[in-house]
C-alpha cells in the first residue's frame, strides 16, 4: 500500500514538474517574441488595429456586450492618460529624484519620459481587446443596458479627462510626442566635425 502511494506521489510530482517546465518554456518563448517585436512600431500598431476591428465586428454582430465595451473604453482611457503623462509629475518634481522636465528655454534638454512607455501601452491595450473579445463568448457578460447612456457617459468622461490632461500639458509646457521636435543628427555632426579638422589650403 505504501509502495503504491509513493508511486502515485512520484507520478504526480513528475507530471507537475513537466507541466511547470512546459509553461515556463512557453512563457520564455512568448517573451522572446515580444522582445523581437519591440523595434517594429508600425507593424505592431497595424496588428492592434486588426485586433480592434475584429472586436468591433464581433460586438456589432452580437448586438450586445455593451458593458464589456464600456469597461474596455474606461481601461483604454486610463492607459492613454499614462501614455501622455510624464514619468514624474512636474507639480511634484521638486520632491522627486527622478527625471524632470525643463521649465525654462535655457534649461538643459531632457527627453520626455512617459509614465507608461509606448511598448507597454501597445501591449496592454492589445491584451485588453483580446480579453474583451473572449468575454463576448460568455453570455454572463451580456448584461442588458441602454447603450446610448453608456456612450454618453463615455464621451463626457473622455472629454473631461482629456481637457484636464491638455490643461496640465499647457501649464507645464510639455509635449508628449517627438514629431516636430528638433533632432540631433549624429552622422551629420560627425561629418561636419571631421571636415573642420581637415587641413585647409
mmCIF file of C-alpha atoms in Angstrom, residues 62-192:
data_model
loop_
_atom_site.group_PDB
_atom_site.id
_atom_site.type_symbol
_atom_site.label_atom_id
_atom_site.label_comp_id
_atom_site.label_asym_id
_atom_site.label_seq_id
_atom_site.Cartn_x
_atom_site.Cartn_y
_atom_site.Cartn_z
ATOM 1 C CA UNK A 62 -23.663 40.086 -31.450
ATOM 2 C CA UNK A 63 -25.605 43.322 -30.812
ATOM 3 C CA UNK A 64 -24.677 43.226 -27.156
ATOM 4 C CA UNK A 65 -21.849 43.183 -24.591
ATOM 5 C CA UNK A 66 -22.036 46.957 -24.214
ATOM 6 C CA UNK A 67 -20.914 46.743 -20.583
ATOM 7 C CA UNK A 68 -17.757 44.965 -21.736
ATOM 8 C CA UNK A 69 -17.127 47.660 -24.326
ATOM 9 C CA UNK A 70 -17.727 50.407 -21.753
ATOM 10 C CA UNK A 71 -15.276 48.848 -19.296
ATOM 11 C CA UNK A 72 -12.786 48.431 -22.138
ATOM 12 C CA UNK A 73 -13.134 52.109 -23.010
ATOM 13 C CA UNK A 74 -12.511 53.183 -19.398
ATOM 14 C CA UNK A 75 -9.407 50.993 -19.256
ATOM 15 C CA UNK A 76 -8.101 52.396 -22.557
ATOM 16 C CA UNK A 77 -8.641 55.947 -21.295
ATOM 17 C CA UNK A 78 -6.629 55.132 -18.182
ATOM 18 C CA UNK A 79 -3.806 53.733 -20.334
ATOM 19 C CA UNK A 80 -3.923 56.788 -22.595
ATOM 20 C CA UNK A 81 -3.505 59.146 -19.638
ATOM 21 C CA UNK A 82 -0.446 57.186 -18.529
ATOM 22 C CA UNK A 83 0.935 57.308 -22.063
ATOM 23 C CA UNK A 84 0.511 61.084 -22.295
ATOM 24 C CA UNK A 85 1.802 61.838 -18.788
ATOM 25 C CA UNK A 86 5.443 62.342 -17.774
ATOM 26 C CA UNK A 87 7.045 59.777 -15.520
ATOM 27 C CA UNK A 88 7.394 62.386 -12.795
ATOM 28 C CA UNK A 89 4.569 64.887 -12.421
ATOM 29 C CA UNK A 90 6.060 68.420 -12.762
ATOM 30 C CA UNK A 91 3.836 69.518 -9.902
ATOM 31 C CA UNK A 92 5.805 67.255 -7.550
ATOM 32 C CA UNK A 93 9.157 67.109 -9.324
ATOM 33 C CA UNK A 94 10.886 69.105 -6.564
ATOM 34 C CA UNK A 95 10.201 66.224 -4.175
ATOM 35 C CA UNK A 96 11.468 63.514 -6.522
ATOM 36 C CA UNK A 97 14.896 62.363 -7.653
ATOM 37 C CA UNK A 98 13.606 61.059 -10.985
ATOM 38 C CA UNK A 99 13.896 62.678 -14.449
ATOM 39 C CA UNK A 100 12.243 66.094 -14.715
ATOM 40 C CA UNK A 101 11.030 68.370 -17.480
ATOM 41 C CA UNK A 102 12.789 71.615 -18.464
ATOM 42 C CA UNK A 103 10.857 74.664 -17.298
ATOM 43 C CA UNK A 104 12.960 77.382 -18.978
ATOM 44 C CA UNK A 105 14.295 77.733 -22.505
ATOM 45 C CA UNK A 106 17.806 77.959 -21.076
ATOM 46 C CA UNK A 107 17.483 74.660 -19.217
ATOM 47 C CA UNK A 108 19.408 71.610 -20.340
ATOM 48 C CA UNK A 109 17.489 69.437 -22.804
ATOM 49 C CA UNK A 110 15.810 66.474 -21.139
ATOM 50 C CA UNK A 111 13.824 63.981 -23.224
ATOM 51 C CA UNK A 112 10.193 63.325 -22.380
ATOM 52 C CA UNK A 113 9.951 60.137 -20.313
ATOM 53 C CA UNK A 114 6.465 58.664 -20.290
ATOM 54 C CA UNK A 115 4.815 57.213 -17.234
ATOM 55 C CA UNK A 116 3.630 54.386 -19.489
ATOM 56 C CA UNK A 117 6.119 53.577 -22.306
ATOM 57 C CA UNK A 118 4.867 53.056 -25.843
ATOM 58 C CA UNK A 119 5.533 49.309 -25.884
ATOM 59 C CA UNK A 120 3.721 48.699 -22.598
ATOM 60 C CA UNK A 121 0.861 50.882 -23.835
ATOM 61 C CA UNK A 122 0.585 48.826 -27.027
ATOM 62 C CA UNK A 123 0.853 45.509 -25.202
ATOM 63 C CA UNK A 124 -1.714 46.439 -22.543
ATOM 64 C CA UNK A 125 -4.275 47.799 -24.988
ATOM 65 C CA UNK A 126 -3.878 44.823 -27.336
ATOM 66 C CA UNK A 127 -4.231 42.354 -24.451
ATOM 67 C CA UNK A 128 -7.314 44.246 -23.237
ATOM 68 C CA UNK A 129 -9.009 43.894 -26.624
ATOM 69 C CA UNK A 130 -8.162 40.179 -26.719
ATOM 70 C CA UNK A 131 -9.610 39.631 -23.231
ATOM 71 C CA UNK A 132 -12.737 41.615 -24.142
ATOM 72 C CA UNK A 133 -13.118 39.553 -27.320
ATOM 73 C CA UNK A 134 -13.015 36.309 -25.331
ATOM 74 C CA UNK A 135 -15.571 37.696 -22.874
ATOM 75 C CA UNK A 136 -18.066 38.207 -25.719
ATOM 76 C CA UNK A 137 -18.429 34.421 -25.963
ATOM 77 C CA UNK A 138 -19.884 34.182 -22.433
ATOM 78 C CA UNK A 139 -23.491 35.250 -22.087
ATOM 79 C CA UNK A 140 -22.990 36.149 -18.412
ATOM 80 C CA UNK A 141 -21.241 39.348 -19.551
ATOM 81 C CA UNK A 142 -24.057 40.308 -21.914
ATOM 82 C CA UNK A 143 -25.912 42.492 -19.418
ATOM 83 C CA UNK A 144 -28.957 44.279 -20.896
ATOM 84 C CA UNK A 145 -28.371 48.015 -20.862
ATOM 85 C CA UNK A 146 -29.455 51.089 -22.809
ATOM 86 C CA UNK A 147 -26.224 51.622 -24.752
ATOM 87 C CA UNK A 148 -26.758 55.338 -25.678
ATOM 88 C CA UNK A 149 -26.447 56.198 -21.972
ATOM 89 C CA UNK A 150 -23.133 54.365 -21.745
ATOM 90 C CA UNK A 151 -21.966 56.109 -24.885
ATOM 91 C CA UNK A 152 -22.967 59.496 -23.456
ATOM 92 C CA UNK A 153 -21.150 58.798 -20.178
ATOM 93 C CA UNK A 154 -18.097 57.610 -22.086
ATOM 94 C CA UNK A 155 -17.927 60.717 -24.264
ATOM 95 C CA UNK A 156 -18.360 63.041 -21.264
ATOM 96 C CA UNK A 157 -15.691 61.195 -19.266
ATOM 97 C CA UNK A 158 -13.263 61.217 -22.196
ATOM 98 C CA UNK A 159 -13.841 64.932 -22.841
ATOM 99 C CA UNK A 160 -13.344 65.984 -19.207
ATOM 100 C CA UNK A 161 -10.292 63.764 -18.741
ATOM 101 C CA UNK A 162 -8.553 64.928 -21.915
ATOM 102 C CA UNK A 163 -9.384 68.556 -21.127
ATOM 103 C CA UNK A 164 -7.675 68.199 -17.757
ATOM 104 C CA UNK A 165 -4.687 66.479 -19.389
ATOM 105 C CA UNK A 166 -4.331 69.188 -22.052
ATOM 106 C CA UNK A 167 -4.516 71.928 -19.410
ATOM 107 C CA UNK A 168 -1.793 70.104 -17.489
ATOM 108 C CA UNK A 169 0.367 69.986 -20.641
ATOM 109 C CA UNK A 170 -0.170 73.696 -21.280
ATOM 110 C CA UNK A 171 0.522 74.640 -17.661
ATOM 111 C CA UNK A 172 3.855 72.810 -17.507
ATOM 112 C CA UNK A 173 4.713 73.305 -21.193
ATOM 113 C CA UNK A 174 5.493 69.785 -22.340
ATOM 114 C CA UNK A 175 4.546 67.838 -25.455
ATOM 115 C CA UNK A 176 4.368 64.031 -25.155
ATOM 116 C CA UNK A 177 5.256 63.444 -28.810
ATOM 117 C CA UNK A 178 8.590 63.530 -30.610
ATOM 118 C CA UNK A 179 7.463 64.543 -34.091
ATOM 119 C CA UNK A 180 8.104 68.173 -34.930
ATOM 120 C CA UNK A 181 10.895 68.430 -32.375
ATOM 121 C CA UNK A 182 14.444 69.268 -33.334
ATOM 122 C CA UNK A 183 16.680 66.221 -33.516
ATOM 123 C CA UNK A 184 20.434 65.978 -33.314
ATOM 124 C CA UNK A 185 21.849 64.242 -36.376
ATOM 125 C CA UNK A 186 24.895 62.347 -35.120
ATOM 126 C CA UNK A 187 26.187 61.374 -38.557
ATOM 127 C CA UNK A 188 25.910 64.902 -39.903
ATOM 128 C CA UNK A 189 27.573 66.320 -36.799
ATOM 129 C CA UNK A 190 30.431 63.805 -37.034
ATOM 130 C CA UNK A 191 30.994 64.550 -40.724
ATOM 131 C CA UNK A 192 30.983 68.298 -40.042
#
